[in-house]
XYZ file of C-alpha atoms in Angstrom:
309
model
C -62.759 93.069 161.294
C -63.834 90.023 163.312
C -60.906 88.635 165.270
C -62.767 86.612 167.884
C -63.239 83.570 165.632
C -61.144 80.647 166.939
C -60.440 78.653 163.806
C -58.007 75.749 163.460
C -55.741 75.038 160.464
C -54.687 71.440 159.877
C -52.292 70.082 157.255
C -53.763 67.042 155.481
C -51.844 64.003 154.137
C -51.259 64.835 150.501
C -48.307 65.131 148.081
C -46.675 68.549 148.249
C -47.723 70.317 145.068
C -45.695 72.607 142.860
C -48.902 74.498 142.048
C -51.907 73.044 143.868
C -55.196 74.487 142.597
C -58.847 74.078 141.818
C -60.347 72.300 144.860
C -63.831 70.849 144.264
C -65.831 69.023 146.956
C -67.887 66.048 145.750
C -70.771 65.253 148.128
C -71.422 61.793 146.598
C -67.924 60.447 147.223
C -67.128 62.702 150.213
C -63.911 63.615 148.451
C -62.010 66.764 147.544
C -60.703 66.785 143.979
C -57.915 69.172 143.078
C -54.958 69.488 140.692
C -51.249 70.177 140.615
C -51.047 72.314 137.500
C -47.387 71.977 136.596
C -46.577 68.367 137.561
C -49.325 67.829 136.248
C -51.610 65.535 138.263
C -55.210 65.276 139.415
C -55.789 64.364 143.039
C -58.554 63.119 145.310
C -58.456 63.587 149.058
C -60.591 60.793 150.552
C -62.192 62.327 153.631
C -63.109 59.056 155.374
C -59.706 57.448 154.803
C -57.780 60.701 155.320
C -55.476 60.021 152.396
C -54.874 61.464 148.944
C -54.759 59.571 145.653
C -53.164 61.095 142.538
C -53.143 60.336 138.828
C -51.465 61.555 135.677
C -53.028 62.136 132.267
C -51.143 61.204 129.082
C -50.191 64.163 126.891
C -51.020 66.861 129.429
C -48.327 69.502 129.965
C -50.619 71.258 132.459
C -53.916 70.426 134.166
C -55.384 73.607 135.522
C -58.862 72.749 136.800
C -61.113 69.769 137.425
C -64.931 69.849 137.600
C -67.566 67.232 138.301
C -69.925 66.048 135.533
C -73.668 65.622 136.148
C -74.929 62.060 135.757
C -71.475 60.667 134.949
C -69.711 59.285 138.015
C -65.923 58.894 137.636
C -65.983 61.400 134.761
C -64.488 64.871 135.010
C -63.849 67.857 132.789
C -60.362 69.310 133.039
C -58.455 72.244 131.620
C -55.564 70.557 129.857
C -53.004 72.824 128.182
C -55.223 75.027 125.952
C -57.965 72.417 125.666
C -60.992 71.430 127.704
C -61.235 67.649 127.955
C -63.511 64.958 129.355
C -61.592 62.291 131.288
C -62.385 59.153 133.271
C -60.807 58.317 136.630
C -61.850 55.915 139.377
C -60.231 58.101 142.029
C -57.638 55.459 142.962
C -55.588 54.389 139.940
C -52.389 56.200 138.985
C -53.562 57.177 135.524
C -56.690 58.879 134.235
C -58.048 58.079 130.776
C -58.810 60.741 128.182
C -62.334 60.308 126.802
C -62.672 63.194 124.334
C -61.723 66.796 123.705
C -64.654 69.115 124.297
C -63.035 72.328 123.042
C -59.615 73.273 121.700
C -58.403 76.867 121.456
C -56.058 75.807 118.639
C -52.711 76.926 117.278
C -53.478 80.660 117.423
C -53.768 80.254 121.224
C -50.772 77.943 121.734
C -49.114 80.676 123.850
C -51.772 80.385 126.578
C -53.032 77.698 128.932
C -56.233 77.365 130.866
C -56.141 78.426 134.501
C -59.145 78.485 136.829
C -62.451 76.939 135.767
C -65.755 76.404 137.606
C -69.377 75.439 137.034
C -72.274 77.830 137.705
C -75.679 76.921 139.241
C -77.071 76.098 135.765
C -74.295 73.584 135.063
C -72.358 75.892 132.711
C -68.560 75.818 132.716
C -66.671 79.104 132.866
C -62.901 78.932 132.421
C -60.150 81.447 131.747
C -56.672 81.472 130.244
C -53.305 83.075 130.891
C -50.050 83.319 128.984
C -47.621 80.451 129.530
C -45.253 81.155 132.438
C -42.249 80.462 130.176
C -43.081 83.447 127.955
C -42.295 86.219 130.418
C -43.885 88.455 133.036
C -47.456 87.316 133.598
C -48.466 90.656 135.074
C -47.172 92.667 132.094
C -49.361 90.996 129.466
C -53.077 90.698 128.781
C -53.233 87.626 126.562
C -55.818 85.839 128.744
C -59.549 85.538 128.173
C -62.540 84.308 130.142
C -64.817 81.839 128.337
C -68.142 80.106 128.766
C -68.393 76.616 127.309
C -71.398 75.844 125.155
C -71.938 73.020 122.671
C -68.279 72.385 121.882
C -67.140 75.981 121.663
C -65.637 78.451 124.124
C -67.527 81.736 123.946
C -65.446 84.755 124.991
C -66.925 86.585 127.991
C -64.037 88.933 128.689
C -60.758 89.902 126.979
C -57.468 91.574 127.993
C -56.907 89.423 131.095
C -53.495 88.813 132.635
C -54.135 85.812 134.927
C -57.710 84.505 134.819
C -58.459 83.236 138.294
C -61.118 82.891 141.020
C -64.786 82.362 140.153
C -67.832 82.089 142.385
C -71.566 82.880 142.277
C -74.056 84.422 144.656
C -77.181 82.311 144.714
C -80.093 82.203 144.831
C -80.440 85.782 143.631
C -82.031 87.057 140.469
C -80.323 88.076 138.332
C -77.534 85.657 139.198
C -74.317 87.418 140.336
C -70.874 86.186 139.408
C -67.614 87.240 141.087
C -64.351 87.016 139.199
C -60.639 87.622 139.711
C -57.953 88.677 137.260
C -54.975 88.487 139.612
C -53.158 91.421 138.039
C -56.158 93.721 138.498
C -55.827 93.369 142.317
C -59.587 93.304 142.740
C -62.739 91.183 142.608
C -65.172 92.099 139.844
C -68.914 91.455 140.064
C -71.214 90.798 137.100
C -74.883 90.154 136.518
C -75.420 86.943 134.546
C -78.232 86.949 131.968
C -80.430 83.977 131.107
C -77.946 82.803 128.464
C -74.990 82.948 130.853
C -73.481 86.124 129.404
C -71.928 88.655 131.786
C -73.335 92.167 132.162
C -72.843 95.264 134.302
C -69.216 94.801 135.419
C -68.363 96.548 138.694
C -65.490 96.405 141.180
C -66.800 94.554 144.241
C -63.651 94.522 146.382
C -60.276 96.246 145.859
C -57.256 94.594 147.488
C -55.101 97.710 147.292
C -54.145 99.297 150.592
C -54.529 103.093 150.410
C -54.261 102.768 146.642
C -51.010 100.784 146.755
C -50.082 97.204 145.904
C -50.612 95.083 149.054
C -47.608 92.809 148.402
C -49.748 89.859 147.307
C -52.367 89.135 144.633
C -55.818 87.493 144.695
C -55.951 83.931 143.396
C -58.763 81.376 143.752
C -62.072 82.141 145.454
C -65.244 80.632 146.855
C -68.305 81.803 148.776
C -70.269 80.565 151.792
C -74.019 79.938 152.033
C -74.531 83.577 153.048
C -72.754 84.832 149.928
C -69.589 86.089 151.648
C -66.392 85.698 149.625
C -63.221 83.801 150.567
C -60.207 84.956 148.553
C -56.907 83.059 148.434
C -53.847 85.343 148.370
C -50.761 84.397 146.362
C -47.904 85.792 148.448
C -50.146 86.745 151.370
C -50.171 83.591 153.573
C -53.883 84.060 154.150
C -57.456 83.705 152.977
C -59.518 86.909 153.121
C -63.212 86.761 154.047
C -65.169 89.649 152.520
C -68.703 90.549 153.566
C -71.236 90.334 150.747
C -73.286 93.314 151.959
C -70.725 95.827 153.191
C -67.983 94.690 150.728
C -65.534 95.003 153.638
C -62.875 92.627 154.945
C -64.324 90.561 157.811
C -61.567 88.082 158.630
C -58.039 87.055 157.656
C -57.498 83.300 157.920
C -53.764 82.733 158.333
C -52.272 79.827 156.351
C -48.700 78.528 157.007
C -47.755 78.791 153.317
C -47.019 81.999 151.451
C -48.605 81.099 148.122
C -52.247 80.360 148.907
C -53.905 79.349 145.637
C -57.549 78.391 146.149
C -60.338 77.443 148.555
C -63.459 75.266 148.680
C -65.940 74.353 151.369
C -66.455 70.647 152.024
C -66.665 67.967 154.675
C -69.788 66.027 155.714
C -71.528 69.247 156.817
C -69.934 71.608 154.239
C -68.474 73.617 157.127
C -64.763 72.935 156.572
C -62.670 75.148 154.290
C -60.085 73.306 152.189
C -57.100 75.353 151.061
C -54.600 74.539 148.304
C -51.106 76.054 148.195
C -47.996 76.175 146.019
C -44.289 75.474 146.590
C -43.341 77.477 143.476
C -39.772 78.760 143.664
C -38.716 75.866 145.944
C -40.500 77.267 148.967
C -39.897 75.058 152.013
C -42.554 72.816 153.550
C -45.370 73.114 154.356
C -45.646 75.169 151.141
C -47.493 73.054 148.595
C -49.545 71.268 151.271
C -53.300 70.831 151.414
C -54.905 72.397 154.488
C -58.273 72.224 156.212
C -59.720 75.082 158.254
C -62.367 74.287 160.893
C -64.224 76.422 163.413
C -65.193 79.220 161.037
C -68.864 78.896 162.059
C -70.150 79.019 158.470
C -71.221 76.593 155.781
C -70.501 76.512 152.094
C -72.818 75.536 149.259
C -72.776 72.273 147.283
C -70.526 72.625 144.238
C -72.280 72.369 140.909
C -71.703 69.691 138.284
C -71.234 70.425 134.611
C -74.188 69.515 132.397
C -72.788 67.928 129.240
């Protein structure tokens, strides 16, 4: 495991989140968008001004992800409760405006909420669900599903999920490869993606267990660099794990001064800075819940894709 990398971790000026998640770097505005699921708010870290703006959305009990929309500046798609919605926000005002509901899982799925969601290289949204935290042990149930959005409906890609989490793609390879985390499974799954966006040939790409045992933390959000290596946030692990695409082995542990590390995204003017969201769940003391930036990793990320509506 490489230990000679001298990286720096910096806390950025941002509200402390209860459950910070879903960082997305927008090249056009040089901003990092992310959410606080349980407050709930959407946020924008303005890179040039080094400050964070936040907004609420009427009627939302949770906002679990935010993605950019192709050809529609100041418009975003969010996971809101058990719906997927289009919203408008100028990135500065304290409220975002609902535009329309794109998909609604309905009354039969009122016991779940959306969790992580991301857009693939073709502009398709994938998003997963999990049982509401108030309904009991998240790791003991499998009420979650992973969906692909198409034409106003959410098509099920995978069932029997506990906590639908990290998503990233290896590109450009053919067939396209998708990596996916169900936190309770304690691993990263890999899939081939067919021309329609459906998932095939599920395999275990990386197992977080140590000698077959629970490591004491679970995988959460995830991204990949331009070389296809994975970066896995660890809830309860105070670190981001870098996993080599070819050997499927752990290359580096990036230590973060917060126990509950929720997600990661590359950004900055050169896409070579790793932004890290965290949680203060359970009244963890500061800097838990802060937004961090890691520099000096010597790698670049890939531009994040926008949803084609």
